[in-house]
């Protein structure tokens, strides 16, 4: 049994940390894991992705197109960018909140995300959408975006973990005063 | 033994420590940087760790340690090896006593480098053994073997991971601390006939190097990480020769298929010739999938010629495989399918996807380099000028609207290039921009050259007190070392004055008018003069309150956006607006606004 997971978004959204948590959860269950992600200059407001593979007999951390079981997309345009990697039967967890490119003010781009969402809805049967940025405001912390997305992903029953197992890993990595907030974020349902 | 989830670079560092590493030094450079950082973090006090000023200094330091019998490792990216090539070429003749691994990370793509040079080719040129791992686990396992080979054959060895190994993560089986080797260096034993290079010694050394490499080729044919996997079905007369991460892409592509023979090369130099003969003798046709140069391909063609084997060798030289850039799972699957005569893998159809927003890397909001470039641009408006850039975050000063980088070549080149332009075009105002870390790494000699040879130029030091591009490593100007010591800072101004630069002015670029006046004043002088723009990297300081735009005063002229290109200012409903999450309150836009509509943040 292998799981191919693709997490994507924009630098600063906590993509890499989300990937690390999933990997740690896999390690805790003795599931072999590999990952690869954008590092360095591209992180500055750029498109960020993390490929994760769980299971036996893994060759490489990156997987070919049409291989991801789940695409955890923190931003609509980034979801479209990485869509070729999704299996035909794969599913998307999508944060509907768009992020303008940093150069938009200069180039006069009118990107709003709506056409991206429409495109995804047309092409992907299994899509679960939420405005995770609004959820952050509701929960009162801009820093739990990744936990909200991770919780939503776990509820798709594609990853080999329960919310409780993720929570256990999170407790080990997060400062005690932030545990409660992160638990609420993991369990947030719109 | 236990399992840990490790980045490739971390696995290399941990493997080296488990092999009894005594000293590690290097210069930061993507994708190699985390090796040394991991070693510093894991240091129990028994290891000496330093960021050296450049790769040449690091390699010489590592050599000195290895002369004493220490196990030393020197880390750098591929272009760093160019800087270190002078000591490298000679050290190959002198050799070492303790194991010495020169870790050189290659960057296919290139993703963040100037060149796609291949350290395997450098290995053959320098005649040094080279190790090329295919996975994070293999990198961990092979680094200790690299030390053992180095010691056994008294030679430095190269270790050459590529970006996807360096920055890939995997659950890796690692040694428990009780299993670590401990190396007690004997110390330097004086022996001028061994450690002093002379033509006669080099002649003799050359003879023994050639003999050693011939022997190593035999040894490496038995090396377990060089693998020959027979075809899954007898009668298949095709084979695939591969290395590095491309090997895993090939294995991925062959999953569940009647596989051809596969040759995995983990020691590209000396090439395991006998193993290659064994691979080739039952084949008609071979496809080579490798990054970056056609190293395996050329070796196999050579072996075919030498042993009269009638095998067609395909790869980059025959244009069956792309000869530039990075391989991917998809490219390997495609190339293999074409070679095997299989149906080509379908690529996902991008059926009229909407135009995607482009997200190019830009200078951060509040980055002081933006202010520095803008100040020089304003001061030199209408004057014939050239702006030579260099390697670092500030290369991004090339982007619109700043558009302030006319040349960029390699570390420290700008200061000399601008001199060359000035000698041919004396009426041009010649500028060279260099960051603080790059200044220490390789621009000081350029400054001396300019003073001695009577150049007419302005040297602009962009001093943000860190090595920002590679993740904020300390350097001589920061007063911190990788051993955790607080030491006296090396003053850039004192260095410049010491080498004879008479005019050296230091100014805060975020004080825009003062900065512009400074540039006008200093650049008008003749000879070599310097401006130090001093302001810390925006990522490292606590941001001030975001700037505020007064809607009453804002005329929507767009000057703030069009002149600065700061990600902290966006257009909302046609009007300039501050992006609260990004703005650091640096106040540059407030100084640019002709209507005083923006007020700077103040303390947050």
PDB file of C-alpha atoms in Angstrom, chain A residues 78-165:
ATOM      1  CA  UNK A  78      -1.418  26.533  -7.059  1.00  0.00           C
ATOM      2  CA  UNK A  79      -3.931  23.669  -7.094  1.00  0.00           C
ATOM      3  CA  UNK A  80      -4.416  24.160 -10.837  1.00  0.00           C
ATOM      4  CA  UNK A  81      -0.641  24.339 -11.324  1.00  0.00           C
ATOM      5  CA  UNK A  82      -0.142  20.950  -9.646  1.00  0.00           C
ATOM      6  CA  UNK A  83      -3.342  19.321 -10.930  1.00  0.00           C
ATOM      7  CA  UNK A  84      -1.504  17.223 -13.567  1.00  0.00           C
ATOM      8  CA  UNK A  85      -0.025  15.203 -10.692  1.00  0.00           C
ATOM      9  CA  UNK A  86      -3.438  14.143  -9.371  1.00  0.00           C
ATOM     10  CA  UNK A  87      -4.706  10.657 -10.130  1.00  0.00           C
ATOM     11  CA  UNK A  88      -7.955  10.485 -12.067  1.00  0.00           C
ATOM     12  CA  UNK A  89      -9.538   9.056  -8.918  1.00  0.00           C
ATOM     13  CA  UNK A  90      -7.590  11.429  -6.650  1.00  0.00           C
ATOM     14  CA  UNK A  91      -9.159  14.057  -4.468  1.00  0.00           C
ATOM     15  CA  UNK A  92      -8.422  17.678  -3.599  1.00  0.00           C
ATOM     16  CA  UNK A  93      -8.697  19.523  -0.340  1.00  0.00           C
ATOM     17  CA  UNK A  94      -8.754  23.180  -1.373  1.00  0.00           C
ATOM     18  CA  UNK A  95      -8.347  26.421   0.514  1.00  0.00           C
ATOM     19  CA  UNK A  96     -10.462  28.768  -1.629  1.00  0.00           C
ATOM     20  CA  UNK A  97      -8.680  31.916  -0.431  1.00  0.00           C
ATOM     21  CA  UNK A  98      -6.560  33.296  -3.331  1.00  0.00           C
ATOM     22  CA  UNK A  99      -3.148  34.876  -2.886  1.00  0.00           C
ATOM     23  CA  UNK A 100      -2.215  37.618  -5.332  1.00  0.00           C
ATOM     24  CA  UNK A 101       1.272  37.230  -6.774  1.00  0.00           C
ATOM     25  CA  UNK A 102       3.622  39.817  -5.278  1.00  0.00           C
ATOM     26  CA  UNK A 103       4.116  41.269  -8.732  1.00  0.00           C
ATOM     27  CA  UNK A 104       0.387  41.698  -9.392  1.00  0.00           C
ATOM     28  CA  UNK A 105       0.427  45.387  -8.421  1.00  0.00           C
ATOM     29  CA  UNK A 106       3.028  46.036 -11.103  1.00  0.00           C
ATOM     30  CA  UNK A 107       1.648  43.862 -13.841  1.00  0.00           C
ATOM     31  CA  UNK A 108      -1.944  44.883 -13.225  1.00  0.00           C
ATOM     32  CA  UNK A 109      -3.062  41.248 -12.808  1.00  0.00           C
ATOM     33  CA  UNK A 110      -6.696  40.882 -11.823  1.00  0.00           C
ATOM     34  CA  UNK A 111      -6.326  37.410 -10.368  1.00  0.00           C
ATOM     35  CA  UNK A 112      -9.120  36.561  -7.927  1.00  0.00           C
ATOM     36  CA  UNK A 113      -9.093  32.780  -7.799  1.00  0.00           C
ATOM     37  CA  UNK A 114     -12.685  32.283  -8.944  1.00  0.00           C
ATOM     38  CA  UNK A 115     -11.835  30.950 -12.401  1.00  0.00           C
ATOM     39  CA  UNK A 116      -9.332  28.561 -10.802  1.00  0.00           C
ATOM     40  CA  UNK A 117     -12.005  27.201  -8.482  1.00  0.00           C
ATOM     41  CA  UNK A 118     -14.447  26.839 -11.375  1.00  0.00           C
ATOM     42  CA  UNK A 119     -11.829  24.964 -13.388  1.00  0.00           C
ATOM     43  CA  UNK A 120     -11.074  22.607 -10.499  1.00  0.00           C
ATOM     44  CA  UNK A 121     -14.771  21.920  -9.875  1.00  0.00           C
ATOM     45  CA  UNK A 122     -15.236  21.087 -13.525  1.00  0.00           C
ATOM     46  CA  UNK A 123     -12.291  18.678 -13.679  1.00  0.00           C
ATOM     47  CA  UNK A 124     -12.108  17.017 -10.277  1.00  0.00           C
ATOM     48  CA  UNK A 125     -15.084  15.009  -9.020  1.00  0.00           C
ATOM     49  CA  UNK A 126     -13.786  14.676  -5.464  1.00  0.00           C
ATOM     50  CA  UNK A 127     -13.112  18.171  -4.219  1.00  0.00           C
ATOM     51  CA  UNK A 128     -13.529  19.426  -0.703  1.00  0.00           C
ATOM     52  CA  UNK A 129     -13.426  23.197  -0.369  1.00  0.00           C
ATOM     53  CA  UNK A 130     -13.107  25.521   2.575  1.00  0.00           C
ATOM     54  CA  UNK A 131     -12.021  29.100   3.152  1.00  0.00           C
ATOM     55  CA  UNK A 132      -9.207  28.280   5.551  1.00  0.00           C
ATOM     56  CA  UNK A 133      -8.205  31.925   5.904  1.00  0.00           C
ATOM     57  CA  UNK A 134     -11.697  32.781   7.114  1.00  0.00           C
ATOM     58  CA  UNK A 135     -11.452  29.787   9.435  1.00  0.00           C
ATOM     59  CA  UNK A 136      -8.221  31.210  10.847  1.00  0.00           C
ATOM     60  CA  UNK A 137      -9.981  34.474  11.615  1.00  0.00           C
ATOM     61  CA  UNK A 138     -12.834  32.565  13.243  1.00  0.00           C
ATOM     62  CA  UNK A 139     -10.379  30.616  15.389  1.00  0.00           C
ATOM     63  CA  UNK A 140      -8.446  33.788  16.160  1.00  0.00           C
ATOM     64  CA  UNK A 141      -4.998  32.851  14.853  1.00  0.00           C
ATOM     65  CA  UNK A 142      -3.449  33.347  11.399  1.00  0.00           C
ATOM     66  CA  UNK A 143      -0.863  30.668  12.237  1.00  0.00           C
ATOM     67  CA  UNK A 144      -3.123  27.602  12.198  1.00  0.00           C
ATOM     68  CA  UNK A 145      -3.869  27.609   8.467  1.00  0.00           C
ATOM     69  CA  UNK A 146      -1.835  24.443   7.955  1.00  0.00           C
ATOM     70  CA  UNK A 147      -3.552  22.601  10.820  1.00  0.00           C
ATOM     71  CA  UNK A 148      -6.969  23.437   9.400  1.00  0.00           C
ATOM     72  CA  UNK A 149      -5.876  22.096   6.002  1.00  0.00           C
ATOM     73  CA  UNK A 150      -4.262  19.012   7.514  1.00  0.00           C
ATOM     74  CA  UNK A 151      -7.371  18.223   9.548  1.00  0.00           C
ATOM     75  CA  UNK A 152      -9.537  18.563   6.447  1.00  0.00           C
ATOM     76  CA  UNK A 153      -7.167  16.253   4.560  1.00  0.00           C
ATOM     77  CA  UNK A 154      -7.217  13.583   7.269  1.00  0.00           C
ATOM     78  CA  UNK A 155     -11.033  13.558   7.232  1.00  0.00           C
ATOM     79  CA  UNK A 156     -10.910  12.424   3.579  1.00  0.00           C
ATOM     80  CA  UNK A 157      -9.880   8.960   4.865  1.00  0.00           C
ATOM     81  CA  UNK A 158      -7.091   8.681   2.299  1.00  0.00           C
ATOM     82  CA  UNK A 159      -4.149   9.173   4.642  1.00  0.00           C
ATOM     83  CA  UNK A 160      -3.294   6.242   6.934  1.00  0.00           C
ATOM     84  CA  UNK A 161      -3.829   8.319  10.092  1.00  0.00           C
ATOM     85  CA  UNK A 162      -6.581   9.390  12.414  1.00  0.00           C
ATOM     86  CA  UNK A 163      -6.985  12.945  13.694  1.00  0.00           C
ATOM     87  CA  UNK A 164      -5.943  11.609  17.118  1.00  0.00           C
ATOM     88  CA  UNK A 165      -2.677  10.280  15.725  1.00  0.00           C
TER      89      UNK A 165
END
